[in-house]
mmCIF file of C-alpha atoms and ligand atoms in Angstrom:
data_model
loop_
_atom_site.group_PDB
_atom_site.id
_atom_site.type_symbol
_atom_site.label_atom_id
_atom_site.label_comp_id
_atom_site.label_asym_id
_atom_site.label_seq_id
_atom_site.Cartn_x
_atom_site.Cartn_y
_atom_site.Cartn_z
ATOM 1 C CA MET A 1419 35.189 65.675 81.521
ATOM 2 C CA LYS A 1420 33.127 68.814 80.862
ATOM 3 C CA TYR A 1421 34.793 71.754 79.158
ATOM 4 C CA LEU A 1422 35.404 74.896 81.169
ATOM 5 C CA ASN A 1423 32.616 76.890 79.494
ATOM 6 C CA GLU A 1424 30.067 74.491 81.061
ATOM 7 C CA ILE A 1425 31.513 75.124 84.519
ATOM 8 C CA LEU A 1426 31.802 78.899 84.153
ATOM 9 C CA GLY A 1427 28.588 79.504 82.208
ATOM 10 C CA THR A 1428 30.555 81.295 79.469
ATOM 11 C CA LYS A 1429 30.487 81.009 75.680
ATOM 12 C CA TYR A 1430 34.149 79.971 75.455
ATOM 13 C CA PRO A 1431 36.297 77.836 77.799
ATOM 14 C CA ILE A 1432 38.638 80.784 78.297
ATOM 15 C CA ILE A 1433 39.666 82.772 81.364
ATOM 16 C CA GLN A 1434 41.155 86.233 80.919
ATOM 17 C CA GLY A 1435 44.314 85.997 83.024
ATOM 18 C CA ALA A 1436 44.659 88.396 85.922
ATOM 19 C CA MET A 1437 47.046 91.236 85.100
ATOM 20 C CA ALA A 1438 47.945 93.610 87.900
ATOM 21 C CA ASN A 1439 47.252 97.283 87.097
ATOM 22 C CA ILE A 1440 45.656 96.202 83.796
ATOM 23 C CA ALA A 1441 42.721 93.912 84.572
ATOM 24 C CA THR A 1442 40.290 96.529 85.868
ATOM 25 C CA GLY A 1443 36.554 96.033 86.314
ATOM 26 C CA GLU A 1444 36.031 97.563 82.898
ATOM 27 C CA PHE A 1445 38.490 95.235 81.155
ATOM 28 C CA ALA A 1446 37.119 92.184 82.982
ATOM 29 C CA ALA A 1447 33.596 93.157 81.876
ATOM 30 C CA ALA A 1448 34.791 93.512 78.265
ATOM 31 C CA CYS A 1449 36.295 90.009 78.390
ATOM 32 C CA SER A 1450 33.131 88.564 79.935
ATOM 33 C CA ASN A 1451 30.987 90.298 77.317
ATOM 34 C CA ALA A 1452 33.275 88.819 74.644
ATOM 35 C CA GLY A 1453 32.463 85.301 75.863
ATOM 36 C CA GLY A 1454 35.323 84.518 78.259
ATOM 37 C CA LEU A 1455 35.538 84.810 82.036
ATOM 38 C CA GLY A 1456 36.782 88.293 82.903
ATOM 39 C CA ILE A 1457 38.980 88.500 85.985
ATOM 40 C CA ILE A 1458 39.617 91.608 88.081
ATOM 41 C CA ALA A 1459 43.232 91.596 89.316
ATOM 42 C CA CYS A 1460 43.759 92.836 92.886
ATOM 43 C CA GLY A 1461 47.503 93.419 92.429
ATOM 44 C CA GLY A 1462 48.021 97.194 92.546
ATOM 45 C CA MET A 1463 44.608 97.774 94.188
ATOM 46 C CA THR A 1464 43.510 98.664 97.700
ATOM 47 C CA PRO A 1465 40.472 96.936 99.238
ATOM 48 C CA ASP A 1466 38.311 100.030 98.560
ATOM 49 C CA ILE A 1467 39.392 100.123 94.932
ATOM 50 C CA LEU A 1468 38.563 96.424 94.563
ATOM 51 C CA ARG A 1469 35.003 97.096 95.787
ATOM 52 C CA GLU A 1470 34.710 99.959 93.280
ATOM 53 C CA GLU A 1471 36.026 97.814 90.413
ATOM 54 C CA ILE A 1472 33.571 95.014 91.260
ATOM 55 C CA LYS A 1473 30.757 97.569 91.177
ATOM 56 C CA LYS A 1474 31.933 98.916 87.807
ATOM 57 C CA CYS A 1475 32.200 95.422 86.366
ATOM 58 C CA ARG A 1476 28.655 94.567 87.488
ATOM 59 C CA LYS A 1477 27.373 97.724 85.799
ATOM 60 C CA LEU A 1478 29.048 96.806 82.523
ATOM 61 C CA THR A 1479 28.179 93.122 82.248
ATOM 62 C CA ASP A 1480 25.519 90.676 83.319
ATOM 63 C CA LYS A 1481 27.859 87.784 82.462
ATOM 64 C CA PRO A 1482 29.922 85.871 85.023
ATOM 65 C CA PHE A 1483 33.263 87.315 86.093
ATOM 66 C CA GLY A 1484 35.831 86.619 88.793
ATOM 67 C CA VAL A 1485 38.586 88.114 90.925
ATOM 68 C CA ASN A 1486 42.256 87.176 91.276
ATOM 69 C CA ILE A 1487 43.879 87.373 94.689
ATOM 70 C CA MET A 1488 47.665 87.687 94.829
ATOM 71 C CA LEU A 1489 48.300 85.906 98.109
ATOM 72 C CA MET A 1490 51.539 87.741 98.862
ATOM 73 C CA HIS A 1491 49.726 91.101 98.649
ATOM 74 C CA PRO A 1492 49.686 92.822 102.087
ATOM 75 C CA ALA A 1493 45.883 93.247 101.801
ATOM 76 C CA ALA A 1494 45.210 89.596 100.823
ATOM 77 C CA ASP A 1495 43.093 89.040 103.981
ATOM 78 C CA ASP A 1496 40.853 91.987 103.058
ATOM 79 C CA PHE A 1497 40.554 90.858 99.431
ATOM 80 C CA ALA A 1498 39.569 87.355 100.592
ATOM 81 C CA ARG A 1499 36.854 88.828 102.834
ATOM 82 C CA ILE A 1500 35.557 91.118 100.084
ATOM 83 C CA VAL A 1501 35.145 88.346 97.486
ATOM 84 C CA CYS A 1502 33.058 86.414 100.029
ATOM 85 C CA GLU A 1503 30.925 89.431 100.971
ATOM 86 C CA GLU A 1504 30.432 90.368 97.320
ATOM 87 C CA LYS A 1505 29.537 86.773 96.434
ATOM 88 C CA ILE A 1506 32.023 86.591 93.568
ATOM 89 C CA PRO A 1507 31.363 83.203 91.919
ATOM 90 C CA PHE A 1508 34.910 82.461 90.683
ATOM 91 C CA ILE A 1509 38.330 83.310 92.003
ATOM 92 C CA THR A 1510 41.861 82.564 90.873
ATOM 93 C CA THR A 1511 44.753 82.815 93.297
ATOM 94 C CA GLY A 1512 48.420 83.410 92.646
ATOM 95 C CA ALA A 1513 51.747 83.409 94.467
ATOM 96 C CA GLY A 1514 51.105 80.965 97.260
ATOM 97 C CA ASN A 1515 48.684 78.727 99.067
ATOM 98 C CA PRO A 1516 45.082 79.924 99.601
ATOM 99 C CA GLY A 1517 44.533 77.147 102.224
ATOM 100 C CA LYS A 1518 43.787 79.500 105.128
ATOM 101 C CA TYR A 1519 40.887 81.114 103.224
ATOM 102 C CA MET A 1520 39.431 77.926 101.803
ATOM 103 C CA ASP A 1521 36.746 77.433 104.476
ATOM 104 C CA SER A 1522 35.348 80.925 104.009
ATOM 105 C CA PHE A 1523 35.491 80.596 100.207
ATOM 106 C CA LYS A 1524 33.550 77.328 100.394
ATOM 107 C CA LYS A 1525 30.960 78.795 102.766
ATOM 108 C CA ALA A 1526 30.451 81.646 100.296
ATOM 109 C CA GLY A 1527 29.982 79.122 97.470
ATOM 110 C CA ILE A 1528 33.040 80.349 95.554
ATOM 111 C CA PHE A 1529 34.675 78.162 92.881
ATOM 112 C CA VAL A 1530 38.412 78.365 93.614
ATOM 113 C CA MET A 1531 41.089 77.999 90.919
ATOM 114 C CA PRO A 1532 44.671 78.390 92.182
ATOM 115 C CA VAL A 1533 47.406 79.062 89.625
ATOM 116 C CA VAL A 1534 50.308 76.645 90.033
ATOM 117 C CA ALA A 1535 53.693 76.158 88.402
ATOM 118 C CA ALA A 1536 54.514 72.699 89.826
ATOM 119 C CA PRO A 1537 52.596 69.370 90.024
ATOM 120 C CA ILE A 1538 53.345 68.906 93.729
ATOM 121 C CA LEU A 1539 51.628 72.189 94.616
ATOM 122 C CA ALA A 1540 48.641 71.229 92.437
ATOM 123 C CA LYS A 1541 48.152 68.047 94.455
ATOM 124 C CA HIS A 1542 48.491 69.892 97.734
ATOM 125 C CA LEU A 1543 45.913 72.503 96.705
ATOM 126 C CA GLU A 1544 43.495 69.839 95.535
ATOM 127 C CA ASP A 1545 43.772 68.331 99.020
ATOM 128 C CA CYS A 1546 43.075 71.807 100.484
ATOM 129 C CA GLY A 1547 39.812 71.999 98.504
ATOM 130 C CA ALA A 1548 40.651 73.684 95.184
ATOM 131 C CA ASP A 1549 37.857 73.144 92.644
ATOM 132 C CA ALA A 1550 40.147 73.299 89.604
ATOM 133 C CA ILE A 1551 43.824 73.968 88.985
ATOM 134 C CA ILE A 1552 45.322 76.445 86.552
ATOM 135 C CA ALA A 1553 48.668 75.001 85.419
ATOM 136 C CA GLU A 1554 50.798 77.915 84.199
ATOM 137 C CA GLY A 1555 53.966 77.228 82.233
ATOM 138 C CA CYS A 1556 56.967 79.553 82.179
ATOM 139 C CA GLU A 1557 56.261 80.748 78.629
ATOM 140 C CA SER A 1558 53.762 83.097 80.227
ATOM 141 C CA GLY A 1559 54.130 86.769 81.023
ATOM 142 C CA GLY A 1560 54.508 88.051 84.583
ATOM 143 C CA HIS A 1561 55.649 85.902 87.535
ATOM 144 C CA ILE A 1562 56.689 82.442 86.382
ATOM 145 C CA GLY A 1563 57.909 79.053 87.588
ATOM 146 C CA GLU A 1564 60.482 76.735 86.032
ATOM 147 C CA MET A 1565 58.406 74.250 83.998
ATOM 148 C CA THR A 1566 57.050 74.773 80.493
ATOM 149 C CA THR A 1567 53.368 74.228 79.726
ATOM 150 C CA MET A 1568 54.323 71.177 77.646
ATOM 151 C CA THR A 1569 55.932 69.452 80.639
ATOM 152 C CA LEU A 1570 53.788 70.892 83.443
ATOM 153 C CA LEU A 1571 50.311 70.289 82.087
ATOM 154 C CA PRO A 1572 50.356 66.473 81.676
ATOM 155 C CA GLN A 1573 52.061 66.086 85.049
ATOM 156 C CA VAL A 1574 49.426 68.225 86.770
ATOM 157 C CA CYS A 1575 46.670 66.265 84.967
ATOM 158 C CA ASP A 1576 48.212 63.052 86.317
ATOM 159 C CA ALA A 1577 48.588 64.475 89.817
ATOM 160 C CA VAL A 1578 45.017 65.654 90.452
ATOM 161 C CA ASN A 1579 41.407 64.577 89.919
ATOM 162 C CA VAL A 1580 39.925 68.063 89.681
ATOM 163 C CA PRO A 1581 39.741 69.755 86.243
ATOM 164 C CA VAL A 1582 42.912 71.373 84.922
ATOM 165 C CA ILE A 1583 43.107 74.629 82.970
ATOM 166 C CA ALA A 1584 46.206 75.404 80.894
ATOM 167 C CA ALA A 1585 48.008 78.757 80.928
ATOM 168 C CA GLY A 1586 51.251 79.999 79.416
ATOM 169 C CA GLY A 1587 52.057 80.053 75.720
ATOM 170 C CA ILE A 1588 48.520 79.880 74.331
ATOM 171 C CA ALA A 1589 47.603 82.492 71.748
ATOM 172 C CA ASP A 1590 46.138 80.659 68.765
ATOM 173 C CA ASN A 1591 43.975 77.749 67.687
ATOM 174 C CA ARG A 1592 46.911 75.314 67.385
ATOM 175 C CA GLN A 1593 48.053 75.901 70.948
ATOM 176 C CA MET A 1594 44.445 75.697 72.178
ATOM 177 C CA ARG A 1595 43.994 72.302 70.497
ATOM 178 C CA ALA A 1596 47.352 71.088 71.822
ATOM 179 C CA VAL A 1597 46.535 71.812 75.472
ATOM 180 C CA LEU A 1598 43.083 70.211 75.130
ATOM 181 C CA GLU A 1599 44.869 67.096 73.829
ATOM 182 C CA LEU A 1600 47.129 67.184 76.883
ATOM 183 C CA GLY A 1601 44.067 67.023 79.135
ATOM 184 C CA ALA A 1602 43.133 70.643 79.859
ATOM 185 C CA ILE A 1603 39.425 71.527 79.916
ATOM 186 C CA GLY A 1604 40.084 75.136 78.937
ATOM 187 C CA VAL A 1605 42.688 77.874 78.996
ATOM 188 C CA GLN A 1606 43.744 81.068 80.717
ATOM 189 C CA VAL A 1607 45.400 83.663 78.470
ATOM 190 C CA GLY A 1608 47.162 86.926 79.184
ATOM 191 C CA THR A 1609 49.711 88.007 76.584
ATOM 192 C CA CYS A 1610 47.425 87.722 73.553
ATOM 193 C CA LEU A 1611 44.947 90.032 75.328
ATOM 194 C CA LEU A 1612 47.609 92.747 75.649
ATOM 195 C CA GLY A 1613 46.977 93.039 71.912
ATOM 196 C CA SER A 1614 43.224 93.537 72.317
ATOM 197 C CA LEU A 1615 41.518 96.813 71.490
ATOM 198 C CA GLU A 1616 39.864 96.826 74.905
ATOM 199 C CA CYS A 1617 43.069 96.313 76.934
ATOM 200 C CA PRO A 1618 43.704 99.513 78.924
ATOM 201 C CA ILE A 1619 47.514 99.613 78.599
ATOM 202 C CA HIS A 1620 49.309 102.612 77.079
ATOM 203 C CA GLU A 1621 49.550 102.496 73.291
ATOM 204 C CA ASN A 1622 53.382 102.437 73.485
ATOM 205 C CA TYR A 1623 53.125 99.151 75.411
ATOM 206 C CA LYS A 1624 50.773 97.747 72.761
ATOM 207 C CA LYS A 1625 53.106 98.867 69.959
ATOM 208 C CA ALA A 1626 56.048 97.205 71.709
ATOM 209 C CA ILE A 1627 54.080 93.939 71.914
ATOM 210 C CA ILE A 1628 53.109 94.072 68.246
ATOM 211 C CA ARG A 1629 56.688 94.827 67.160
ATOM 212 C CA SER A 1630 58.203 92.077 69.318
ATOM 213 C CA LYS A 1631 59.371 88.635 68.273
ATOM 214 C CA GLY A 1632 58.933 85.505 70.397
ATOM 215 C CA SER A 1633 62.583 85.686 71.455
ATOM 216 C CA ASP A 1634 62.265 89.242 72.725
ATOM 217 C CA THR A 1635 61.368 88.389 76.320
ATOM 218 C CA ILE A 1636 63.787 88.010 79.219
ATOM 219 C CA VAL A 1637 63.359 86.779 82.796
ATOM 220 C CA THR A 1638 64.332 89.167 85.571
ATOM 221 C CA GLY A 1639 64.695 88.071 89.192
ATOM 222 C CA ARG A 1640 65.892 84.513 88.545
ATOM 223 C CA ILE A 1641 68.763 84.854 90.997
ATOM 224 C CA GLY A 1642 66.645 86.435 93.732
ATOM 225 C CA GLY A 1643 63.908 83.795 93.380
ATOM 226 C CA THR A 1644 61.144 86.010 91.957
ATOM 227 C CA PRO A 1645 61.361 85.365 88.206
ATOM 228 C CA VAL A 1646 59.236 87.663 86.036
ATOM 229 C CA ARG A 1647 58.992 87.474 82.236
ATOM 230 C CA VAL A 1648 59.082 90.873 80.510
ATOM 231 C CA LEU A 1649 59.955 92.333 77.122
ATOM 232 C CA LYS A 1650 63.659 93.074 76.787
ATOM 233 C CA ASN A 1651 64.351 96.776 77.248
ATOM 234 C CA GLN A 1652 66.822 99.008 79.048
ATOM 235 C CA MET A 1653 65.272 98.333 82.461
ATOM 236 C CA ALA A 1654 65.192 94.539 82.039
ATOM 237 C CA ARG A 1655 68.760 94.319 80.715
ATOM 238 C CA GLU A 1656 70.107 96.515 83.509
ATOM 239 C CA TYR A 1657 68.156 94.569 86.115
ATOM 240 C CA VAL A 1658 69.677 91.274 84.971
ATOM 241 C CA ALA A 1659 73.161 92.820 84.766
ATOM 242 C CA ARG A 1660 72.844 94.213 88.328
ATOM 243 C CA GLU A 1661 71.570 90.846 89.548
ATOM 244 C CA LYS A 1662 74.631 89.141 88.089
ATOM 245 C CA GLU A 1663 76.877 91.714 89.763
ATOM 246 C CA GLY A 1664 75.352 90.676 93.099
ATOM 247 C CA ALA A 1665 72.943 93.547 93.824
ATOM 248 C CA THR A 1666 70.832 92.946 96.922
ATOM 249 C CA LEU A 1667 67.090 92.339 96.715
ATOM 250 C CA GLU A 1668 66.457 95.766 98.276
ATOM 251 C CA GLU A 1669 68.626 97.477 95.663
ATOM 252 C CA LEU A 1670 66.826 95.643 92.870
ATOM 253 C CA GLU A 1671 63.397 96.405 94.313
ATOM 254 C CA LYS A 1672 64.291 100.075 94.579
ATOM 255 C CA TYR A 1673 65.405 100.010 90.970
ATOM 256 C CA THR A 1674 62.122 98.522 89.710
ATOM 257 C CA LEU A 1675 59.793 100.416 92.038
ATOM 258 C CA GLY A 1676 56.719 101.517 90.077
ATOM 259 C CA SER A 1677 58.063 100.059 86.822
ATOM 260 C CA LEU A 1678 54.861 98.194 85.857
ATOM 261 C CA ARG A 1679 52.814 101.346 86.385
ATOM 262 C CA ARG A 1680 55.326 103.321 84.305
ATOM 263 C CA ALA A 1681 54.787 100.872 81.436
ATOM 264 C CA VAL A 1682 51.005 100.537 81.764
ATOM 265 C CA PHE A 1683 50.034 104.157 82.434
ATOM 266 C CA ASP A 1684 52.914 106.314 81.132
ATOM 267 C CA GLY A 1685 53.929 104.166 78.167
ATOM 268 C CA ASP A 1686 57.558 104.278 79.308
ATOM 269 C CA THR A 1687 59.043 101.490 77.201
ATOM 270 C CA LYS A 1688 62.626 102.150 78.377
ATOM 271 C CA THR A 1689 62.412 102.020 82.172
ATOM 272 C CA GLY A 1690 58.948 100.461 82.492
ATOM 273 C CA SER A 1691 58.366 96.758 83.117
ATOM 274 C CA LEU A 1692 56.592 95.482 79.985
ATOM 275 C CA MET A 1693 55.401 92.137 81.296
ATOM 276 C CA ALA A 1694 54.720 89.756 78.419
ATOM 277 C CA GLY A 1695 54.950 86.075 77.563
ATOM 278 C CA GLN A 1696 56.654 84.354 74.646
ATOM 279 C CA THR A 1697 53.480 84.446 72.556
ATOM 280 C CA CYS A 1698 54.158 88.184 72.108
ATOM 281 C CA GLY A 1699 55.627 87.191 68.736
ATOM 282 C CA GLN A 1700 52.189 85.942 67.661
ATOM 283 C CA VAL A 1701 50.446 89.252 68.358
ATOM 284 C CA LYS A 1702 50.563 91.052 65.011
ATOM 285 C CA GLU A 1703 47.687 93.525 65.230
ATOM 286 C CA LEU A 1704 45.138 94.900 67.665
ATOM 287 C CA ARG A 1705 41.887 92.911 67.638
ATOM 288 C CA PRO A 1706 38.697 92.936 69.708
ATOM 289 C CA CYS A 1707 38.632 90.380 72.565
ATOM 290 C CA GLU A 1708 35.701 88.614 70.915
ATOM 291 C CA GLU A 1709 37.781 87.992 67.773
ATOM 292 C CA ILE A 1710 40.747 86.719 69.806
ATOM 293 C CA PHE A 1711 38.534 84.285 71.741
ATOM 294 C CA ALA A 1712 36.685 83.112 68.620
ATOM 295 C CA SER A 1713 39.925 82.437 66.751
ATOM 296 C CA LEU A 1714 41.332 80.432 69.678
ATOM 297 C CA CYS A 1715 38.228 78.227 69.637
ATOM 298 C CA LYS A 1716 37.621 78.003 65.878
ATOM 299 C CA GLY A 1717 36.318 74.614 64.775
ATOM 300 C CA ILE A 1718 36.309 73.031 68.246
ATOM 301 C CA ASP A 1719 33.040 71.560 69.528
ATOM 302 C CA PHE A 1720 32.763 72.436 73.213
ATOM 303 C CA SER A 1721 29.271 71.015 73.633
ATOM 304 C CA LYS A 1722 30.709 67.511 74.031
ATOM 305 C CA GLU A 1723 32.868 66.200 76.858
ATOM 306 C CA ASN A 1724 36.660 66.398 76.562
ATOM 307 C CA ASP A 1725 37.508 62.699 76.306
ATOM 308 C CA SER A 1726 40.911 63.302 74.772
ATOM 309 C CA LYS A 1727 42.915 62.823 77.948
ATOM 310 C CA ILE A 1728 45.604 60.515 76.670
ATOM 311 C CA THR A 1729 47.441 58.668 79.381
ATOM 312 C CA ALA A 1730 51.138 57.868 79.147
HETATM 313 C C1 FMN B 3017 51.143 91.874 81.987
HETATM 314 C C2 FMN B 3017 50.822 90.652 82.803
HETATM 315 C C3 FMN B 3017 50.491 90.801 84.143
HETATM 316 C C4 FMN B 3017 50.152 89.674 84.914
HETATM 317 N N1 FMN B 3017 49.758 89.843 86.227
HETATM 318 C C5 FMN B 3017 49.279 88.777 86.929
HETATM 319 C C6 FMN B 3017 48.685 88.959 88.210
HETATM 320 O O1 FMN B 3017 48.567 90.076 88.714
HETATM 321 N N2 FMN B 3017 48.237 87.846 88.874
HETATM 322 C C7 FMN B 3017 48.327 86.585 88.316
HETATM 323 O O2 FMN B 3017 47.893 85.612 88.966
HETATM 324 N N3 FMN B 3017 48.845 86.399 87.085
HETATM 325 C C8 FMN B 3017 49.309 87.456 86.374
HETATM 326 N N4 FMN B 3017 49.759 87.272 85.083
HETATM 327 C C9 FMN B 3017 49.643 85.937 84.450
HETATM 328 C C10 FMN B 3017 48.320 85.835 83.665
HETATM 329 O O3 FMN B 3017 47.204 85.888 84.513
HETATM 330 C C11 FMN B 3017 48.214 84.539 82.814
HETATM 331 O O4 FMN B 3017 48.203 83.391 83.630
HETATM 332 C C12 FMN B 3017 49.351 84.425 81.819
HETATM 333 O O5 FMN B 3017 49.515 85.644 81.153
HETATM 334 C C13 FMN B 3017 49.058 83.311 80.804
HETATM 335 O O6 FMN B 3017 50.132 83.100 79.946
HETATM 336 P P1 FMN B 3017 50.377 83.923 78.570
HETATM 337 O O7 FMN B 3017 50.921 85.239 78.994
HETATM 338 O O8 FMN B 3017 51.375 83.098 77.852
HETATM 339 O O9 FMN B 3017 49.049 84.027 77.871
HETATM 340 C C14 FMN B 3017 50.163 88.382 84.317
HETATM 341 C C15 FMN B 3017 50.510 88.252 82.964
HETATM 342 C C16 FMN B 3017 50.839 89.364 82.202
HETATM 343 C C17 FMN B 3017 51.176 89.185 80.734
#
């Protein structure tokens, strides 16, 4: 099977993971210019802002880029229409089933890559017309499922015939090689890019990532069914404690209202939500995106086909 760079027209087989309130048009352009596929994240945007961010991205890069649509976002219908009108070549989708938009995506010639956390959903989305599947293990930052990349990825590769991209827990060359061995044609990364010079998060957030160890994340929202991996801090500990005491979803939502923005824009490392995956412990210094991508891919020949899919 071809590697992802051949499909995307990029230097590296790497997608910059969508990150709500972080993955702006400018950051996506920086990632595309660095040789990956930059992705603008709609989470935290309005439809008008998305149009603006697409415009900005086009000004800053002539390389391919994409858009991520969070399907549970109240403006998901508008975002789906905009990506078609703007002729965005690649989209990733999260938090649900993009089935109802698939016809319009196909008519617009869009390559659709849903993010999944379970093999059964991967199969279903392939049947709905997905062009590739991003299998995201629960090592990742942000909203997560139950399975690890190690268990999820081979099972998704077995379940579908379309190409599979690995996400969750990939931040260096060893992990890149491991997921290629498991059958992935490329990767999507998020946490390691929080440690990039170009990433537009507050410097307190970056410092917290660099200081953290791999065991410093915690999952909030497990009881309520919306698990999110974040760095341990006052907010995360209190959230989990309140959950255990039986707080209602409304109470918990009120408590975390605006917490990602507080972390990203204000650098509030106590009551902000510092979303991050378990590879945070591998981020030791700030580096340019280009260096991060090059080190992930060091010594791997992506001009050949990936014939390393080992079957059980
Ligand atoms: C801060 C942060 C915010 C994220 N926000 C989103 C999002 O808005 N939409 C989405 O589909 N995935 C989101 N993700 C997941 C990433 O796109 C990506 O799949 C994940 O980070 C890959 O795993 P890693 O963190 O181990 O590299 C987020 C991840 C992080 C770290």
